[in-house]
Each structure stands twice: as C-alpha cells, then as structure tokens.
CSV table of C-alpha atoms (C1' of nucleotides) in Angstrom, one decimal:
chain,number,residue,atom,x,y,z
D,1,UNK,CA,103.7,128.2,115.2
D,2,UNK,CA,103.9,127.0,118.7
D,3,UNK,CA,106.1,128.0,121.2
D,4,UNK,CA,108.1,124.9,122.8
D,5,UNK,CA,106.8,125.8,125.9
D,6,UNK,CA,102.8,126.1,125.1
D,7,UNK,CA,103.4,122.7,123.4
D,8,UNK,CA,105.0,121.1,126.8
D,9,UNK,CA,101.6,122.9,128.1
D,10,UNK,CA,99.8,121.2,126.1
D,11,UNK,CA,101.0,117.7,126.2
D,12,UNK,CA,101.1,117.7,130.2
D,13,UNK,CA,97.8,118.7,130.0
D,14,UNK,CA,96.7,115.4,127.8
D,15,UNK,CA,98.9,113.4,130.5
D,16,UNK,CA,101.2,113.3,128.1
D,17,UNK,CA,105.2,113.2,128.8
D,18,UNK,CA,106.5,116.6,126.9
D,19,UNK,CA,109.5,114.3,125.4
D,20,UNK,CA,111.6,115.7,122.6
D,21,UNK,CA,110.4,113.9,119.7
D,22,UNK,CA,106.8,114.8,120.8
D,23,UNK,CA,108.3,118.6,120.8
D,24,UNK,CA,109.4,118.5,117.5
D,25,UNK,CA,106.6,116.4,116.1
D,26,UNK,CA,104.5,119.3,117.0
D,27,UNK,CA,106.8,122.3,116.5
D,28,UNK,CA,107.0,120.7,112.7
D,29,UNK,CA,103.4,120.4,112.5
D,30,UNK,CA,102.6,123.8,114.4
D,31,UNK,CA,104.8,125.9,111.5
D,32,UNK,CA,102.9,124.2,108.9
D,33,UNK,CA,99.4,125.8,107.3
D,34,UNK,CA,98.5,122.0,105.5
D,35,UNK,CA,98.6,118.4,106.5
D,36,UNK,CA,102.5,116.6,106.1
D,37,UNK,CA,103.1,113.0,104.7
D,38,UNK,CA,104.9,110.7,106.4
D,39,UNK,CA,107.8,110.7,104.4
D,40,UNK,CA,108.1,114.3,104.8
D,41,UNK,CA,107.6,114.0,109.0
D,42,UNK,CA,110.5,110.7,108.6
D,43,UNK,CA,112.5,112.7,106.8
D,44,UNK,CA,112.4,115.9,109.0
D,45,UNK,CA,112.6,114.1,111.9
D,46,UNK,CA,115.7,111.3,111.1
D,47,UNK,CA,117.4,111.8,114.1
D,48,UNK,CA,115.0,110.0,116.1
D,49,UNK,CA,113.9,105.9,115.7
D,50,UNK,CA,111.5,105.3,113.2
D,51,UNK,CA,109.6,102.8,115.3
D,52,UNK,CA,109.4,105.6,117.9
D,53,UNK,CA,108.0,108.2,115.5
D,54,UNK,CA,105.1,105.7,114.6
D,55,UNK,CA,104.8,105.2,118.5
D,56,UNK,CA,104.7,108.7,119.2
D,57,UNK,CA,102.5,109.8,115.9
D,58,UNK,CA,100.1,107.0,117.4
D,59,UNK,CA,100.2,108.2,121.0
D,60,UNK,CA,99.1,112.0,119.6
D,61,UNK,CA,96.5,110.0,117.7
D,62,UNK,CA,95.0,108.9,120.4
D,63,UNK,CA,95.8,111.7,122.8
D,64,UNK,CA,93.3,113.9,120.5
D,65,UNK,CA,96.3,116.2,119.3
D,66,UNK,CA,97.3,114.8,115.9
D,67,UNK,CA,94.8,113.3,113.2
D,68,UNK,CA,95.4,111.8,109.5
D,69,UNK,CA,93.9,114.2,107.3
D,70,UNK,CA,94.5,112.4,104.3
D,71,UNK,CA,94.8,108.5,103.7
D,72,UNK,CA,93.4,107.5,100.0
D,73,UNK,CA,96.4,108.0,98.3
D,74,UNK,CA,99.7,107.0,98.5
D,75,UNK,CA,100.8,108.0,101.9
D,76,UNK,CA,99.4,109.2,104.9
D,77,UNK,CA,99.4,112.9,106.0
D,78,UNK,CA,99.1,114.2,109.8
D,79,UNK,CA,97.7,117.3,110.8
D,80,UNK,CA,97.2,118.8,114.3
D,81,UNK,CA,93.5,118.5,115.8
D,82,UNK,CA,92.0,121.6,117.1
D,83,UNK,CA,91.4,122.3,121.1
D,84,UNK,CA,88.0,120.4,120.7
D,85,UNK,CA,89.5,117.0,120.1
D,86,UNK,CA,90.4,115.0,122.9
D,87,UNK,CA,91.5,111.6,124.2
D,88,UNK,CA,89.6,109.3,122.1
D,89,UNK,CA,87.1,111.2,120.7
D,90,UNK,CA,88.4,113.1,117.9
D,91,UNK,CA,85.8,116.2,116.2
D,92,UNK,CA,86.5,117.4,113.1
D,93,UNK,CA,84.6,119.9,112.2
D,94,UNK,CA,86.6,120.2,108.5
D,95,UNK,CA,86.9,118.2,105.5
D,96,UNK,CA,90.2,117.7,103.9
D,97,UNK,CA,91.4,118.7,100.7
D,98,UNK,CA,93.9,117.7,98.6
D,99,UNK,CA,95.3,119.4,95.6
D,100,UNK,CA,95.8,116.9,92.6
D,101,UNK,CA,98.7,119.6,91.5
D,102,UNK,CA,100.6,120.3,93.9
D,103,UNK,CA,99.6,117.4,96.2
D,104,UNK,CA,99.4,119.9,99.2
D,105,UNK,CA,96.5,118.5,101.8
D,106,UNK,CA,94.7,121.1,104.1
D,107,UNK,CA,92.4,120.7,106.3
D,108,UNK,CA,89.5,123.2,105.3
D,109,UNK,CA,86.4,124.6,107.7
D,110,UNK,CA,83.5,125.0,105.1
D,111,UNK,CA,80.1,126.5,105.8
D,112,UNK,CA,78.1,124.2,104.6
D,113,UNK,CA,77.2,121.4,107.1
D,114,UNK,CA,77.5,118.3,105.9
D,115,UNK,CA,74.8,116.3,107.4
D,116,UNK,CA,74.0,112.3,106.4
D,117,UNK,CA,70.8,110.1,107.9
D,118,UNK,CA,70.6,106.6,106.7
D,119,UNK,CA,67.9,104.6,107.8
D,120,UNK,CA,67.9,102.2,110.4
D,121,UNK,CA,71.9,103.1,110.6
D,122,UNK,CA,73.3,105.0,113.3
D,123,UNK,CA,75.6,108.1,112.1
D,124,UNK,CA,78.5,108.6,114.5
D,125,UNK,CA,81.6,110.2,111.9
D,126,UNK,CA,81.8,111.9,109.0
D,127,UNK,CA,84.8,111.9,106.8
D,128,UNK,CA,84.3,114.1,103.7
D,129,UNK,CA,88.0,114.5,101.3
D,130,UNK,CA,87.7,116.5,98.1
D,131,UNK,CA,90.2,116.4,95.6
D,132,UNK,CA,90.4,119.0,93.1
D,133,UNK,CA,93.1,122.2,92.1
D,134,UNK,CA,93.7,124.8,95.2
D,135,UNK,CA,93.8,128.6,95.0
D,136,UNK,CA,97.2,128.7,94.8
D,137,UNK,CA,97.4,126.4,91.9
D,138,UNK,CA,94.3,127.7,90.1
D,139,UNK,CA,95.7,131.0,89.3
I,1,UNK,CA,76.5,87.3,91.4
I,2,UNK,CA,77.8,87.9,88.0
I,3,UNK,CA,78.0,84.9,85.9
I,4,UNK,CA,81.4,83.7,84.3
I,5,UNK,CA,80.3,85.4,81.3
I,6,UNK,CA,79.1,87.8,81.9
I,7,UNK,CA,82.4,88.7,83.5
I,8,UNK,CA,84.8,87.9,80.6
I,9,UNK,CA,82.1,90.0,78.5
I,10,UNK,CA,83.1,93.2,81.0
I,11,UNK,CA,86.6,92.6,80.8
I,12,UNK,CA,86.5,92.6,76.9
I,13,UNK,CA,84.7,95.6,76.9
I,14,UNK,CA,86.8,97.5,78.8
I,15,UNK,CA,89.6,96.0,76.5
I,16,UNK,CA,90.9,93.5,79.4
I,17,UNK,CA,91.8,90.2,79.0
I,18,UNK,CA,89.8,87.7,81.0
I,19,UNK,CA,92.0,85.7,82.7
I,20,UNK,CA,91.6,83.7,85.6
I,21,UNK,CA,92.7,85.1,88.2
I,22,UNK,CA,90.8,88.5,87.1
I,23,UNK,CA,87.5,86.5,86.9
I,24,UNK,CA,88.0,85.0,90.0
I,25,UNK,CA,88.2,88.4,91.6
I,26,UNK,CA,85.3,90.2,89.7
I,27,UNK,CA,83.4,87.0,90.5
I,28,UNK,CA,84.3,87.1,94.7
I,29,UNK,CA,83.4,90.7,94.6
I,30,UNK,CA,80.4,90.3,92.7
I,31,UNK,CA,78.9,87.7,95.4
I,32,UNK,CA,79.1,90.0,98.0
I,33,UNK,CA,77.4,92.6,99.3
I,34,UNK,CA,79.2,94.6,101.3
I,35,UNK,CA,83.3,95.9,100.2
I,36,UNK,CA,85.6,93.3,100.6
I,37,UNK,CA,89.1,94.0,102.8
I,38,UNK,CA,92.1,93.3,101.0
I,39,UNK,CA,93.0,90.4,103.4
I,40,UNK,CA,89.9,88.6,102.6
I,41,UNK,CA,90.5,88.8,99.0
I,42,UNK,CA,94.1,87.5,99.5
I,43,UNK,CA,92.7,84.3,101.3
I,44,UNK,CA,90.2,83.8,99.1
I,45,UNK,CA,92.3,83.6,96.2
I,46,UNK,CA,95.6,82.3,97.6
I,47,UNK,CA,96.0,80.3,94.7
I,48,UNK,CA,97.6,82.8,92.7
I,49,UNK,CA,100.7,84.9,93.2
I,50,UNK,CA,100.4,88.1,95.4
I,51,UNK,CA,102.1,90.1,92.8
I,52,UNK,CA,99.5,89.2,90.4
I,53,UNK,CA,97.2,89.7,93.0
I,54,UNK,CA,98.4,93.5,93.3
I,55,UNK,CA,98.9,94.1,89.6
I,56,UNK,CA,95.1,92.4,89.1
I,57,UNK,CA,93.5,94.7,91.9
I,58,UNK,CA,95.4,98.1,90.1
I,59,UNK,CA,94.9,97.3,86.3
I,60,UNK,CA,90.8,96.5,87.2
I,61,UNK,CA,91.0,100.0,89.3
I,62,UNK,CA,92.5,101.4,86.7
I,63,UNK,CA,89.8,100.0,83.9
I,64,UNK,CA,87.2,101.6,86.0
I,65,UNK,CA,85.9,97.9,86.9
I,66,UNK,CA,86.7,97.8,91.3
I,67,UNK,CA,87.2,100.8,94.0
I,68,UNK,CA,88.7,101.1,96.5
I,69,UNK,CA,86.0,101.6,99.0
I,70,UNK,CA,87.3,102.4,102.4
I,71,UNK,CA,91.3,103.2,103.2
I,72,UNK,CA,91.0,105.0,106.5
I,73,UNK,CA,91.2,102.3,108.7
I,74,UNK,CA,93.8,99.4,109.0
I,75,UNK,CA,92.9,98.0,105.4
I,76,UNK,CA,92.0,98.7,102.4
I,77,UNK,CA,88.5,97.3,101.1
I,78,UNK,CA,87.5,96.9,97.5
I,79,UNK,CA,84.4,96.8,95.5
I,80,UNK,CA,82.8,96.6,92.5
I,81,UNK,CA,81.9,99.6,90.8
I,82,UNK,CA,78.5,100.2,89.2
I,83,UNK,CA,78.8,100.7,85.2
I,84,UNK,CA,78.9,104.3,85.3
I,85,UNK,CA,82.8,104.2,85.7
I,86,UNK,CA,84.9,104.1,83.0
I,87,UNK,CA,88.3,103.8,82.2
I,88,UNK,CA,90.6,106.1,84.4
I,89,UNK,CA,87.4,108.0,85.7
I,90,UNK,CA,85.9,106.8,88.4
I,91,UNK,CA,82.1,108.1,89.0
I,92,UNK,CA,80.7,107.5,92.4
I,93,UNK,CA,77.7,108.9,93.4
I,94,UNK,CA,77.6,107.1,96.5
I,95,UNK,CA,79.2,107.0,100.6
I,96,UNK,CA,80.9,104.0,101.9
I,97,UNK,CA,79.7,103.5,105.5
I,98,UNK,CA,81.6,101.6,107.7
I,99,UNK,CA,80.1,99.8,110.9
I,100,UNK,CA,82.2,100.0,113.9
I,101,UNK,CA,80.3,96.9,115.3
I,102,UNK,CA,80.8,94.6,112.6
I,103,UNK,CA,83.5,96.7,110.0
I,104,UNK,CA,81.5,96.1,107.4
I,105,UNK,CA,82.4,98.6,104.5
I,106,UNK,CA,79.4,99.3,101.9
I,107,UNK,CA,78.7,101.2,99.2
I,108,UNK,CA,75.6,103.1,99.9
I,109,UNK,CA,73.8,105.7,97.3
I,110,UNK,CA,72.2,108.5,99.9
I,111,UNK,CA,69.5,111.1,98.8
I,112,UNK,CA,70.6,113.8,99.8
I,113,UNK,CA,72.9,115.1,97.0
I,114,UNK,CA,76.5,116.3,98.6
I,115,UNK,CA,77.5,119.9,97.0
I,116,UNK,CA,80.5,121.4,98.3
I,117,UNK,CA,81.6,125.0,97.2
I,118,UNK,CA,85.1,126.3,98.1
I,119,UNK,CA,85.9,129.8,96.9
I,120,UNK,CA,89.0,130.0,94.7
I,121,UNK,CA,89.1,126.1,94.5
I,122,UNK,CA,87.9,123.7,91.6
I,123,UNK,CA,86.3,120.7,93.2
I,124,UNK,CA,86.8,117.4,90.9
I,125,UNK,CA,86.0,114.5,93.3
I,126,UNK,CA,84.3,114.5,96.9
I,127,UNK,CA,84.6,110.9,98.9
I,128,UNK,CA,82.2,110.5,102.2
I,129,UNK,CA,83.2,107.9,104.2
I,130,UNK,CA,80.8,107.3,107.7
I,131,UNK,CA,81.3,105.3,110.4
I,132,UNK,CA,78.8,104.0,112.8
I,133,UNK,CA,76.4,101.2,113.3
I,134,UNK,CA,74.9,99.8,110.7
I,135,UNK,CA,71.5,97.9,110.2
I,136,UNK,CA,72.5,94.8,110.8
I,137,UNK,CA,74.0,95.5,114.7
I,138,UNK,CA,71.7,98.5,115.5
I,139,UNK,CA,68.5,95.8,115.7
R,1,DT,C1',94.1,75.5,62.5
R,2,DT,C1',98.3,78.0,63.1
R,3,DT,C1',100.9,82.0,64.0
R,4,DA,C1',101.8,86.4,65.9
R,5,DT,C1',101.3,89.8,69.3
R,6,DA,C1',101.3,91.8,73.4
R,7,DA,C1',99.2,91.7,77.8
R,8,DA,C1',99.5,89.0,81.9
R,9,DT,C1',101.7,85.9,85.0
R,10,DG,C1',105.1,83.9,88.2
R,11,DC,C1',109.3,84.2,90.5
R,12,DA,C1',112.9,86.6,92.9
R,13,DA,C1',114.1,90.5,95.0
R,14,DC,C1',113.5,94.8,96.9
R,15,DA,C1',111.1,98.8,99.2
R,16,DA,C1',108.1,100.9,102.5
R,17,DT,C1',105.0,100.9,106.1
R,18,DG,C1',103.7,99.1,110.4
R,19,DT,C1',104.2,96.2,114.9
R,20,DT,C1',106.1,93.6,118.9
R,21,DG,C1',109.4,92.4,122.6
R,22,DC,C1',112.7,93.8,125.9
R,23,DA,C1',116.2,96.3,128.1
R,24,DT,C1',117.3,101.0,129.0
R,25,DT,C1',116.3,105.8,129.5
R,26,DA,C1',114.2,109.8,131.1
R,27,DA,C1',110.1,112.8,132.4
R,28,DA,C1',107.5,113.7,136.2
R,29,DA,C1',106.0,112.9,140.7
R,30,DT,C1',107.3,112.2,145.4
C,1,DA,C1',117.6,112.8,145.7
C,2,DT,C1',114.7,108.8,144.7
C,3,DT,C1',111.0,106.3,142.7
C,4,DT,C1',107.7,105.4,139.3
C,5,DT,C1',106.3,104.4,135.0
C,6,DA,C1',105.8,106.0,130.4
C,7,DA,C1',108.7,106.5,126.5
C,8,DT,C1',112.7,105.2,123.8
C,9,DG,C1',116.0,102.6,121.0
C,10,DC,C1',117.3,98.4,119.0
C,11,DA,C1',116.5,94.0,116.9
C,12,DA,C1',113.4,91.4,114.7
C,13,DC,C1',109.3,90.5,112.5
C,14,DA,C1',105.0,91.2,109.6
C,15,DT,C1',102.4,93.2,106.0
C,16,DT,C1',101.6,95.8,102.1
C,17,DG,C1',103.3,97.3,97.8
C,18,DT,C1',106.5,97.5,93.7
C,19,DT,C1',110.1,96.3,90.0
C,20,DG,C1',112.5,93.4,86.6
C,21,DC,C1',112.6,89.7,83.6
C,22,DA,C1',111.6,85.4,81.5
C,23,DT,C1',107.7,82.7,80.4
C,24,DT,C1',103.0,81.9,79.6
C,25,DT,C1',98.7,82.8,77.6
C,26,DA,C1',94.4,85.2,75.8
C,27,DT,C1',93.1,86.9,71.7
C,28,DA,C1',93.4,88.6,67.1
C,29,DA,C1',94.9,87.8,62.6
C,30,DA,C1',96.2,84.9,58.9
DNA sequence: TTTATAAATGCAACAATGTTGCATTAAAAT
DNA sequence: ATTTTAATGCAACATTGTTGCATTTATAAA
C-alpha cells in the first residue's frame, strides 16, 4: 500500500503530472496483492471519465508504472511494474498466473529462468501465463 | 493447404457441420503460414455475416480445430491447431513468436521443454508468447 | 427421394472496449 | 501571480463481441 505522497513521488519522478485519477489508479492498485480487471478498476473508479481512465491506464503503460498482466481471457488485468521498469522499456522478471477458480491473476517471481533461443530469430520479450488452481484454492 | 475435403472430413470428425463459411475459414487459415489477425480474417471473408463470423471463430475454438495464437497486442490472431487438440482441450506444445518488425504471429515448436513448478499451485496450462525479430527481417 | 432434426445462419439490436477531436481545466514551472 | 502544457471531460465515433429469434440448411433417418 502506497502512501499518496510516495505515489506523487513517484509519478513526478517519471515526468508525470501527480493528478487525482493517477493517485487513485495507483492507491487502488498499491492495496492490492494480484493483478485487477478492468471492470473492477471502472467500477472502483466511476467518478472519473471513462475515456480518461483508458488515457491515464495508457499513460502508466507507457510511463513504465502499470503493465497488463493478463490478456487471454476475457478482460484485461493491470498490475503495477516493479522499480526496474521504465519509460518504454518494460522488465518483467515474473510470469503471470491466473487461477481458473477463483479467476484471481498475480504476478509471480519464479526461480526458474525461463530462457528461449530460436534460430536465426532475435529474442527480445518473454511473456510466460500459466493457468492452473492457486494455493488458496487448492486447499 | 488443406483440400476441401479434407476439411469437411475434419469438421465431421469433430461432429461439426461443414458449412461454408467454416470451410472457408479452415481453408484461409490452412494456406498460411504464419497466425492470422482477426482483421485479416474479417476481410477475407466479408461475404458472410460478422456474427457468424464470431460464432464460426468460437464453435471451431471450442471443437479444438483453431487457437487463438497471440492476444497481447492490439488483435487477436488465430490459427490452426495441429491434431493433437481435441474437443474443449486444447494441447499446445508450442510458443507463438511475434516479430516486432513485421507482426507476424507464428506458431513455433521449440526444444527446449518449458517446466514450471510453483509450490502450493497446480499448473494446468503454460502459454509463451515472444516478441522480437524474426527470420525473415533479421537477414 | 423425402422427411425430420437440430445445428447454423442472417438480421436487428445491444453491450463493452477502445479511440479521436476539441475546449477547458489544472499541475507544475516560472 | 502568471504562464505553460499536459491532462481532463464531453461528444462522437470505431471496433470487437454477444444475444434473441426466425429462417435456412447440412445431415441423418426413413
């Protein structure tokens, strides 16, 4: 959970204008351990214009703050990037992982590196999702 | 390139009626190469009724006949899928690769086998989608 | 060959996601 | 306080995606 303040930091610091939508884009994302869908972010966020929440989910895209963690199904989720993404260059080191239960997507750091050569084709981005049950719903 | 028979003979087999707007589409996808984008498909067969078009693209997903191959970017891209898959369970032992020169989307079988381990999580599917520069535009 | 069956289609309408243009607002710099 | 310019809201539009229902049609059965 970020404080209001270290998220105005942060913004600023990505030449970004620390406007309230932006805020509580964030905030919402910040309190959250998995990836949101859209419909969820809309819905928490109402008060605002739609067309300036896809602006403003776009402009943290490519700021290097937000990312889409999870597109293959029926709606898109966001999650925050960690400190190593940056304007235009997003890294993920993570894979994402959706739970075909509870439909909850997180964004999971795994041990094994996932490395890919194809011959004659030049690697730059991995994308690896996973479906499958999480902890919580395997118990 | 799948003959029309050989197409009508699929769809029977997987207990589909061969119709012509379903041949059409097995037989556009099967000419190809690479994954086609949604867009492409709709030109190419603009003959027939977009809804039919939809319900077409989902029942042949759904029969375990085309994929969708690539969703991350600004459309969806289909595919054939090799024989392995069946009705309602899709078996892909393969990556889609996506060229950032030329957004080509293609299915590509890699060696290296693609284990992932989470503990306390049941893994069912894992999709690997790359992005770079294919053969074609790294020459 | 004809009939029956049920899946598939086309049409109209609707829903949801996504984008553009432009005037206005407001965050940040001066 | 003023200026600058990015961001916003509103209206409109575009594209993707779905539902309902009457009609059509592929296919099996008679």
């Amino acid at each position: 959970m970020m404080s209001e303040e270290s998220i105005k930091e942060y913004l600023r610091e990505r030449a970004l204008k620390a406007t309230p939508i932006r805020v509580g884009l964030l905030s919402l994302l910040s309190e959250r351990e998995s990836a949101i869908p859209y419909s969820e972010i809309q819905e928490n966020l109402k008060s605002f214009d739609r067309v300036t929440l896809y602006r403003t989910l776009n402009a943290l895209i490519d700021g290097g703050i937000v990312h889409k963690a999870s597109t293959s199904g029926d709606e898109t989720y966001y999650a925050l990037c960690s400190q190593n993404c940056s304007k235009h260059c997003h890294k993920h080191e993570h894979i994402h992982f959706k739970c075909t239960a509870c439909h909850e997507v997180s964004c999971m750091h795994i041990e094994q590196a996932i490395k890919i050569s194809i011959p004659n084709f030049q690697i730059e981005e991995v994308s690896v999702e996973v479906k499958g049950v999480c902890d919580k719903c395997c118990k």
